[in-house]
CSV table of C-alpha atoms and ligand atoms in Angstrom, one decimal:
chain,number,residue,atom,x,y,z
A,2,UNK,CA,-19.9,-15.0,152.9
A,3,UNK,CA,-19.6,-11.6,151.8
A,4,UNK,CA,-15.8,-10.2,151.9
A,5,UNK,CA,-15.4,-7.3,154.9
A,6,UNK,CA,-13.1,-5.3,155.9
A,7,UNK,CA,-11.7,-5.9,159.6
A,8,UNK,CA,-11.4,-3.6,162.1
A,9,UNK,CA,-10.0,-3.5,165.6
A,10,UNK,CA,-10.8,-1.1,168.2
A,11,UNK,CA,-8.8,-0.2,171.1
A,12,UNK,CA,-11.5,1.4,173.6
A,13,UNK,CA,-15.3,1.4,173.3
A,14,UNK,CA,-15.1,5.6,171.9
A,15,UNK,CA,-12.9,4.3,169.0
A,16,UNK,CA,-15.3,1.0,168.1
A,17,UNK,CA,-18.2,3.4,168.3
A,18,UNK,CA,-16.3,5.6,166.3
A,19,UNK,CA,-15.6,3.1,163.8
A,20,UNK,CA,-19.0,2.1,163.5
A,21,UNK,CA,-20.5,5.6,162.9
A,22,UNK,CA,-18.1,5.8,159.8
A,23,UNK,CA,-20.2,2.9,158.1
A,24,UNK,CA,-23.2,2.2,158.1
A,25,UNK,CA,-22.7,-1.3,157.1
A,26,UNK,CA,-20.8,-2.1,159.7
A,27,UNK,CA,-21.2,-4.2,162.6
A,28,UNK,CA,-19.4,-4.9,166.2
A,29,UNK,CA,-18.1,-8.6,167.0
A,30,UNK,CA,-17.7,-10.1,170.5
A,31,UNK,CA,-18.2,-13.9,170.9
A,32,UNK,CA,-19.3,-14.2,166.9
A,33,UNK,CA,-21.5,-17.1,167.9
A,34,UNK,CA,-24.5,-15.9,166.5
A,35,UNK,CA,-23.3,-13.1,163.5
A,36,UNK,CA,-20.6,-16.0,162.2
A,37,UNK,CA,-23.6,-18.1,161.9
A,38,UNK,CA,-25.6,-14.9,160.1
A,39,UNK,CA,-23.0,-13.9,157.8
A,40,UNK,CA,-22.3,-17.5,156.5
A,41,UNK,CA,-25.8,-17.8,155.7
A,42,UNK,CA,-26.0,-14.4,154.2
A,43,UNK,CA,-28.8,-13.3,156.4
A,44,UNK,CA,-26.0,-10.6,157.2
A,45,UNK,CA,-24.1,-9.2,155.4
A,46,UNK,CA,-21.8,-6.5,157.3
A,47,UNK,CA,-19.3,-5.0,154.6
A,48,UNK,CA,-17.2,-3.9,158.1
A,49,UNK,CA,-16.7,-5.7,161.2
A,50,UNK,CA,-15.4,-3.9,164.5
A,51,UNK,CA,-13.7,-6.5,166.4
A,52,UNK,CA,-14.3,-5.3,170.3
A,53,UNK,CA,-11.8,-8.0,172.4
A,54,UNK,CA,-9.7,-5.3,173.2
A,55,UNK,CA,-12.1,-3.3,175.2
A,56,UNK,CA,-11.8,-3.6,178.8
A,57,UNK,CA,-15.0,-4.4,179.8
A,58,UNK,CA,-15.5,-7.6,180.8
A,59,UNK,CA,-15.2,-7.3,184.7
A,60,UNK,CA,-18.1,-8.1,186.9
A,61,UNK,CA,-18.2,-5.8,190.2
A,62,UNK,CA,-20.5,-6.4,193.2
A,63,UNK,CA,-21.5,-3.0,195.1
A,64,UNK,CA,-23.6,-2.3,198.2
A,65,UNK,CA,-26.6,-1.6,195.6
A,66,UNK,CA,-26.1,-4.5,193.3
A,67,UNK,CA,-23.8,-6.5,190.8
A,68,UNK,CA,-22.4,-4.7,187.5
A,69,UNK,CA,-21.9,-7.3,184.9
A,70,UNK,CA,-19.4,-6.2,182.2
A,71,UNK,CA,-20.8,-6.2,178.4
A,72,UNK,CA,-17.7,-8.8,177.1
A,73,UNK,CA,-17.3,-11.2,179.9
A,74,UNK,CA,-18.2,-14.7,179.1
A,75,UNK,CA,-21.7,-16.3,179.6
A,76,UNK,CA,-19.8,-18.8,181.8
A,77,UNK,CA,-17.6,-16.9,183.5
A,78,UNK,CA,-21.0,-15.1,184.8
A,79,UNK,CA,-23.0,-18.2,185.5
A,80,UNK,CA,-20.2,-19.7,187.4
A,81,UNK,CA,-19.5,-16.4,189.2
A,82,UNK,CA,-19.3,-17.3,193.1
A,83,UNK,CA,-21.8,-14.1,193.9
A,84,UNK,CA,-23.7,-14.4,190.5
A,85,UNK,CA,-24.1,-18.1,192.6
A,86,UNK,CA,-25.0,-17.1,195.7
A,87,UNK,CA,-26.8,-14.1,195.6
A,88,UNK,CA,-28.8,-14.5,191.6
A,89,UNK,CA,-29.1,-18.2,191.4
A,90,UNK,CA,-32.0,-17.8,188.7
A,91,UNK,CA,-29.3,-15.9,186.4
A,92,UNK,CA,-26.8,-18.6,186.9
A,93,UNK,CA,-29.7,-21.5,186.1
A,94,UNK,CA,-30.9,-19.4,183.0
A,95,UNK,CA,-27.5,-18.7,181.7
A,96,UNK,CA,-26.3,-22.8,182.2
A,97,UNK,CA,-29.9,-23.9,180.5
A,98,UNK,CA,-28.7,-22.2,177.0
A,99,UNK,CA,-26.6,-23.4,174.4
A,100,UNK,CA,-23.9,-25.9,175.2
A,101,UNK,CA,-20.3,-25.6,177.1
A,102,UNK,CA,-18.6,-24.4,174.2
A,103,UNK,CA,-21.0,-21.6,173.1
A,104,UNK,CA,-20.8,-20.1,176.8
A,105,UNK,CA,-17.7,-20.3,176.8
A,106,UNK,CA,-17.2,-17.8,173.7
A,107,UNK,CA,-20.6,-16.2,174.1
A,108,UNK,CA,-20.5,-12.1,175.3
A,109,UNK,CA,-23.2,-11.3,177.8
A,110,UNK,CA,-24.2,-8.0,175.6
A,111,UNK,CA,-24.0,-10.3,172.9
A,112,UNK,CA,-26.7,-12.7,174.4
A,113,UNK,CA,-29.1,-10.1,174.7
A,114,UNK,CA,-28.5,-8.7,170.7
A,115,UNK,CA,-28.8,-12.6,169.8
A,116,UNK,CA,-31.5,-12.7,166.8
A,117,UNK,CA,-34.4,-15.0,166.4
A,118,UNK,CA,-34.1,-18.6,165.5
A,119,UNK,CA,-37.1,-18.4,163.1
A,120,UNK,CA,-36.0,-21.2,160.4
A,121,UNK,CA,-37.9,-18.3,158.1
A,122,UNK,CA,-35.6,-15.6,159.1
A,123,UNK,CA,-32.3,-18.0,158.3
A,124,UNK,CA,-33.5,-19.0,154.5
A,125,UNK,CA,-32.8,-16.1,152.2
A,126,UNK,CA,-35.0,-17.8,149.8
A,127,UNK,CA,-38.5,-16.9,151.9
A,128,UNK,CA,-39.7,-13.7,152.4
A,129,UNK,CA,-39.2,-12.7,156.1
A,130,UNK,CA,-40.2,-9.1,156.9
A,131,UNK,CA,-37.5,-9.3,159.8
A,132,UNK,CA,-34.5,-9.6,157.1
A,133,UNK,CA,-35.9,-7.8,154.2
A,134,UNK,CA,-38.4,-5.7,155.9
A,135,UNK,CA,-41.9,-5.4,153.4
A,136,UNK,CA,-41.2,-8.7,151.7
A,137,UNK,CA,-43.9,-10.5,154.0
A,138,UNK,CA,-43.8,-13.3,156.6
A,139,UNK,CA,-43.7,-16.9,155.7
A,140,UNK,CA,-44.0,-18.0,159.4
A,141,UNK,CA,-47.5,-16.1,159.8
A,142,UNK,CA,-49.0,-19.0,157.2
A,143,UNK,CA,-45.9,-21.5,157.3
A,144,UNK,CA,-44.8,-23.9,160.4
A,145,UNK,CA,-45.1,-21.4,163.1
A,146,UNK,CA,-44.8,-24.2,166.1
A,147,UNK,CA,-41.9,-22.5,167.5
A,148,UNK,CA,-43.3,-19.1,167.3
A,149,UNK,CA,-45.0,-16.3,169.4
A,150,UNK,CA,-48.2,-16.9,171.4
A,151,UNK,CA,-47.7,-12.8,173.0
A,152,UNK,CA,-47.6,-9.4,171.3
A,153,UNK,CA,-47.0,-10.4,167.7
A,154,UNK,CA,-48.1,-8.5,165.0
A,155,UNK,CA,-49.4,-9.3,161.5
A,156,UNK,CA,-45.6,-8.6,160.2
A,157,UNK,CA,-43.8,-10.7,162.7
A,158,UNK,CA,-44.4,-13.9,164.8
A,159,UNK,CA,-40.9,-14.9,165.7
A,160,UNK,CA,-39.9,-15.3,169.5
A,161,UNK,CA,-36.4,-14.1,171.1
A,162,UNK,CA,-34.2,-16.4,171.9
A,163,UNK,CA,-32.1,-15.9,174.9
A,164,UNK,CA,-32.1,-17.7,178.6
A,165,UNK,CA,-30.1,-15.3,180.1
A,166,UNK,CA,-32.5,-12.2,179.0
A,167,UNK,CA,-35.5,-14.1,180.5
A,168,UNK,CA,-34.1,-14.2,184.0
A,169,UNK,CA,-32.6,-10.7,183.6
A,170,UNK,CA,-36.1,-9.8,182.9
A,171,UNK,CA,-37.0,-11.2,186.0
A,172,UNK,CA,-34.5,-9.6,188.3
A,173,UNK,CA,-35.7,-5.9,186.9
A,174,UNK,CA,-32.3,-5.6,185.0
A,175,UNK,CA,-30.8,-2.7,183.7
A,176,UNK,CA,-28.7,-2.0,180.6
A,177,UNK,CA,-25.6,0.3,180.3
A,178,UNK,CA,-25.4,2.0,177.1
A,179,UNK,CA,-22.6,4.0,175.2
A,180,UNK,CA,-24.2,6.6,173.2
A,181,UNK,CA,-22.2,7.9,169.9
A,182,UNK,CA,-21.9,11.3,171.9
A,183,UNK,CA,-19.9,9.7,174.7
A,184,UNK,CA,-22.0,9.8,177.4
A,185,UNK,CA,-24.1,6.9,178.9
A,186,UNK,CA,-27.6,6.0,178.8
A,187,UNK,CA,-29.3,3.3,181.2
A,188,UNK,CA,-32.3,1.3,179.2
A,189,UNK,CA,-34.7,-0.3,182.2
A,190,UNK,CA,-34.4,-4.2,180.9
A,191,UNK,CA,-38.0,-3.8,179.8
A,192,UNK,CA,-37.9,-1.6,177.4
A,193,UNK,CA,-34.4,-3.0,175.5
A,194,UNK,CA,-36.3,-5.3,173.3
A,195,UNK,CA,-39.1,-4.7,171.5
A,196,UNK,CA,-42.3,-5.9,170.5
A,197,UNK,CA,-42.3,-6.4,166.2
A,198,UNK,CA,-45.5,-3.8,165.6
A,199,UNK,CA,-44.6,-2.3,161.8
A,200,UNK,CA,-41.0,-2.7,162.4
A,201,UNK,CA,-39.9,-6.1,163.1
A,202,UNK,CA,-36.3,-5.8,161.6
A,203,UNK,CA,-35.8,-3.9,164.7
A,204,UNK,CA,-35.3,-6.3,167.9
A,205,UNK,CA,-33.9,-3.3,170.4
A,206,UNK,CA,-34.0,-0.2,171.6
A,207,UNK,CA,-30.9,0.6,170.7
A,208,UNK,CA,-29.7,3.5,168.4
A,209,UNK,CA,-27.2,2.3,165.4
A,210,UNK,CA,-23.5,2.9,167.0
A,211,UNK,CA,-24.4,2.7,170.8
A,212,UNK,CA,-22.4,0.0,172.7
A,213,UNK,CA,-23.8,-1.9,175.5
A,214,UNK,CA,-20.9,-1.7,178.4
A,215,UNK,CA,-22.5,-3.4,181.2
A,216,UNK,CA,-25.8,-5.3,182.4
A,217,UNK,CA,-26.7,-3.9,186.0
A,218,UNK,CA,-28.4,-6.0,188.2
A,219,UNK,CA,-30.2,-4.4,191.9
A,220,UNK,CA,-29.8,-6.7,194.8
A,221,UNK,CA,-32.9,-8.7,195.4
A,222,UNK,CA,-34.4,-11.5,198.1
A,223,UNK,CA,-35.3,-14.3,195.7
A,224,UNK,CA,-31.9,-15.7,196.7
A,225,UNK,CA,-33.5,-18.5,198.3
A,226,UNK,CA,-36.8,-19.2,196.1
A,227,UNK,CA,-36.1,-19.0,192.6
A,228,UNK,CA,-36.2,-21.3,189.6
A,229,UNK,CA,-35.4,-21.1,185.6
A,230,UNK,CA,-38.0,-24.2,184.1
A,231,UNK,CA,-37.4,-24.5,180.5
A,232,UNK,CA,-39.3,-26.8,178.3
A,233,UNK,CA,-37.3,-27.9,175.3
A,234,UNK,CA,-37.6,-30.7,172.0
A,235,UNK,CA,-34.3,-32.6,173.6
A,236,UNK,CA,-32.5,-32.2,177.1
A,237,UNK,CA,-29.4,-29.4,175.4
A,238,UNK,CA,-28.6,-27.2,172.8
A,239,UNK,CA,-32.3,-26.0,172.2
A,240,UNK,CA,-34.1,-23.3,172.5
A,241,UNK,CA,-36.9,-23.2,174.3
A,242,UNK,CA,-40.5,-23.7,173.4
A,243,UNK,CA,-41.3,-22.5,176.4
A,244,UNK,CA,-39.5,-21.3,179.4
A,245,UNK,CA,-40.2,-19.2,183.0
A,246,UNK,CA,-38.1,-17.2,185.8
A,247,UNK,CA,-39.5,-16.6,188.8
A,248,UNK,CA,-38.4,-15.2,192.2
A,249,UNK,CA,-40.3,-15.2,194.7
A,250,UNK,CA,-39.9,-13.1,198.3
A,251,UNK,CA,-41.8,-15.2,201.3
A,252,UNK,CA,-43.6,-13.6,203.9
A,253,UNK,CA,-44.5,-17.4,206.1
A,254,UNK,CA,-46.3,-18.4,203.8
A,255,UNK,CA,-47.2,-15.8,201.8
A,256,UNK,CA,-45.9,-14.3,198.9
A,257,UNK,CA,-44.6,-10.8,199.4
A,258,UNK,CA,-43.0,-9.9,196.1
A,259,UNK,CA,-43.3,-12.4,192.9
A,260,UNK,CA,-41.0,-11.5,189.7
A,261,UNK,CA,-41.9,-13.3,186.7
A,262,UNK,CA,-40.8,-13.5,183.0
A,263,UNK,CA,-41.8,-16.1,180.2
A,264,UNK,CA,-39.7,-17.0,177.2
A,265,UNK,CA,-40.2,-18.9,173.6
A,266,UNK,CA,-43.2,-17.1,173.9
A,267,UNK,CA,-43.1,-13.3,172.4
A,268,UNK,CA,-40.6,-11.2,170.0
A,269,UNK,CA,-39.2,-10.0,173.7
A,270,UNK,CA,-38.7,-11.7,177.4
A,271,UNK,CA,-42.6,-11.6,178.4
A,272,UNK,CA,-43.1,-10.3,181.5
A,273,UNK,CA,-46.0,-12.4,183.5
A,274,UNK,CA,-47.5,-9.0,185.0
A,275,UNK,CA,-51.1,-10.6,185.1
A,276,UNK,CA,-49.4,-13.5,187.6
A,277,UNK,CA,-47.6,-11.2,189.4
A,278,UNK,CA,-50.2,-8.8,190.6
A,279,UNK,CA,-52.4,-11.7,191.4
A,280,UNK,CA,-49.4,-13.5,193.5
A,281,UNK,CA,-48.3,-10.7,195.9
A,282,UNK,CA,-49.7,-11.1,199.1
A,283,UNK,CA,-51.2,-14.3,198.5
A,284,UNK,CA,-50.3,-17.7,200.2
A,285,UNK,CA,-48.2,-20.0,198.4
A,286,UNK,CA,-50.3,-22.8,197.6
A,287,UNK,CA,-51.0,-25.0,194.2
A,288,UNK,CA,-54.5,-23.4,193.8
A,289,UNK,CA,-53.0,-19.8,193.7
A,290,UNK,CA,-50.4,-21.0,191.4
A,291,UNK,CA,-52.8,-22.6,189.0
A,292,UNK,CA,-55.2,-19.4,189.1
A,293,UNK,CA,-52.3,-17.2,188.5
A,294,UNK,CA,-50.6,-19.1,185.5
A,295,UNK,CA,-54.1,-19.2,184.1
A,296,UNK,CA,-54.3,-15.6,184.4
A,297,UNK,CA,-51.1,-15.3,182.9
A,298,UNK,CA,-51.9,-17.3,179.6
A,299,UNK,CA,-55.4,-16.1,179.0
A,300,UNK,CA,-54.6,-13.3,177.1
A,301,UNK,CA,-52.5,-15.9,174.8
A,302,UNK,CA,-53.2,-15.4,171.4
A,303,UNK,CA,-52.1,-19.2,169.4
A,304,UNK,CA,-51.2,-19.1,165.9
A,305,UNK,CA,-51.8,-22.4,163.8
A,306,UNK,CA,-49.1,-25.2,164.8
A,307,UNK,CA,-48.8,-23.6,168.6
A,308,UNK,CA,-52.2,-23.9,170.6
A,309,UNK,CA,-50.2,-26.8,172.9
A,310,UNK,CA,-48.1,-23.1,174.0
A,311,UNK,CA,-51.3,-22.0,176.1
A,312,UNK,CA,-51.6,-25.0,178.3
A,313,UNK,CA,-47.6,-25.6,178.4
A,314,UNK,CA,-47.1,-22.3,179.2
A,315,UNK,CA,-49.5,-22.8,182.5
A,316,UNK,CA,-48.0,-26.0,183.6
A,317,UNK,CA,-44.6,-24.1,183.0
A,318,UNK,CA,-45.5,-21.7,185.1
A,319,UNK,CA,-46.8,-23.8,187.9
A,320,UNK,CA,-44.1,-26.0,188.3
A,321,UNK,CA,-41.3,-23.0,187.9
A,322,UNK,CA,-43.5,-21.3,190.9
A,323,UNK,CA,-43.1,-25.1,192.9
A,324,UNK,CA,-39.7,-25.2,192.6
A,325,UNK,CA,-39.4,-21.5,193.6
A,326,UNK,CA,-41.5,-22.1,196.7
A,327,UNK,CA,-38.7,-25.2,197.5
A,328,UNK,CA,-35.7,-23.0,196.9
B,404,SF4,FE1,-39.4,-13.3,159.5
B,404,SF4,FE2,-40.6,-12.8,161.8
B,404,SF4,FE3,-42.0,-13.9,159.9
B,404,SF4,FE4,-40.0,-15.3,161.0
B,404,SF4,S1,-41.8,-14.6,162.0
B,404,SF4,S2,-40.5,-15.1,158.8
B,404,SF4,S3,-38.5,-13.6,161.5
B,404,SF4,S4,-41.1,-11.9,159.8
């Protein structure tokens, strides 16, 4: 590991401060993914800004929705009694990462800044245009089994790795931002990751020095019919190859409103747009759910070790959409 210097801010101005002072420098919540970074010298901040002073790890329900604070804990959110009652999918995505221990330390702004687990990306012996942008991509001709099936590019193939994001996604999220001026910004939860295009060494939206402060999430009815389905090489601690949040809204039998987003699958939480518009208004039956999932996937463009993505991503769909419909 590269030696830093340690720093310790008191309110989010003064961490932003400190970070606009170097631009080497980087902001540490949970650690549980730049520890792992810096060890392996795939980062190497000369300058960490240690934020567990800042207050900002309440979560506050309002008559419009629930804010979630930027620092509180993956499991204090997923265990929340009204992140339980009223956004069950957020709770199901958030308990089908990691393992105990890593929710436990894990920041919810840190979740969604989480980098990709490309195996490329982590050995500073291969080129990886993600680390050390122009040197190439060893995934694009390597093992790309894990990798993106969605809006890659010729410079990046790697997938995102977050639960939490893909149900946040889904729930039409929103994401509080600190600008170095000192006023906020709100980023719709669509646009705060980004697809790789020429730039894959950027994941986000964000500007260097902003500070996420809260998630924001707008009430919703999929209360009752939602379901996180995540596909996986072992049962925990895995990421996914393949996962889906849906919500659905139930009109009888028909489907009023669907809300859909895909991981494992793109460089950013894939929205299922295609299933969506196809859904709404239709009745909730297998045969709709099959056409819509193959909708969904037929844009899918495989790489070499991935084609099993297309039709796992399908029967991913249709049984997230079954146990959505069940509640
Ligand atoms: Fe790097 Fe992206 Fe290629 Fe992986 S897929 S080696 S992260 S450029």
């Amino acid at each position: 590991m590269t030696p830093f210097k340690f720093s310790i801010a008191e309110n989010p101005s003064a961490a932003i401060g400190l970070l606009s002072k170097n631009d080497r420098a980087a902001f540490l919540a949970g650690g549980t993914n730049i520890l792992d970074l810096m060890k392996e010298q795939v980062a190497n901040p000369t300058e960490i800004v240690d934020l567990g002073r800042l207050k900002l790890s309440s979560i506050i329900a309002s008559a419009t929705g629930i804010s979630l604070g930027a620092l509180a804990k993956n499991t204090e959110t997923a265990n929340h009694p009204i992140i339980r009652k009223d956004y069950p999918l957020l709770s199901k995505a958030i308990l089908a990462g990691a393992s105990a221990q890593i929710r436990n330390m894990a920041s919810n702004g840190g979740n969604l800044l989480q980098r990709t687990r490309c195996s490329y990306f982590y050995d500073i012996a291969m080129p990886c245009n993600k680390r050390n942008p122009g040197s190439g991509c060893a995934a694009m001709e390597g093992f790309n089994r894990m990798h993106a099936i969605f809006g890659w590019s010729d410079k990046c193939v790697a997938v995102y790795p977050s639960d939490m994001a893909i149900a946040l996604s889904a729930l039409n999220a929103s994401v509080k931002v600190m600008q170095t001026s000192g006023t906020e910004r709100i980023i719709p939860f669509g646009d705060f990751h980004v697809l790789p295009k020429d730039h894959p060494e950027k994941d986000n939206s964000l500007n260097f020095g902003e500070l996420i402060t809260s998630i924001d999430l707008p009430k919703n009815n999929f209360a009752g019919h939602s379901a996180y389905v995540k596909v996986r090489d072992r049962n925990s601690y895995a990421f996914a190859l393949v996962s889906v949040a849906a919500g659905f809204e139930l009109q009888g039998n028909n489907i009023a409103n669907a809300q859909i987003a895909m991981g494992g699958v793109a460089h950013k939480p894939w929205r299922a747009t295609k299933a969506e518009a196809f859904l709404k208004g239709k009745p909730a039956t297998k045969a709709i759910f099959t056409k819509a999932a193959e909708l969904e996937m037929s844009t899918a463009k495989p790489l070499s070790h991935n084609k099993f993505k297309i039709e796992m991503g399908k029967q991913t769909l249709i049984n997230a959409f079954e146990l959505a419909l069940k509640g």
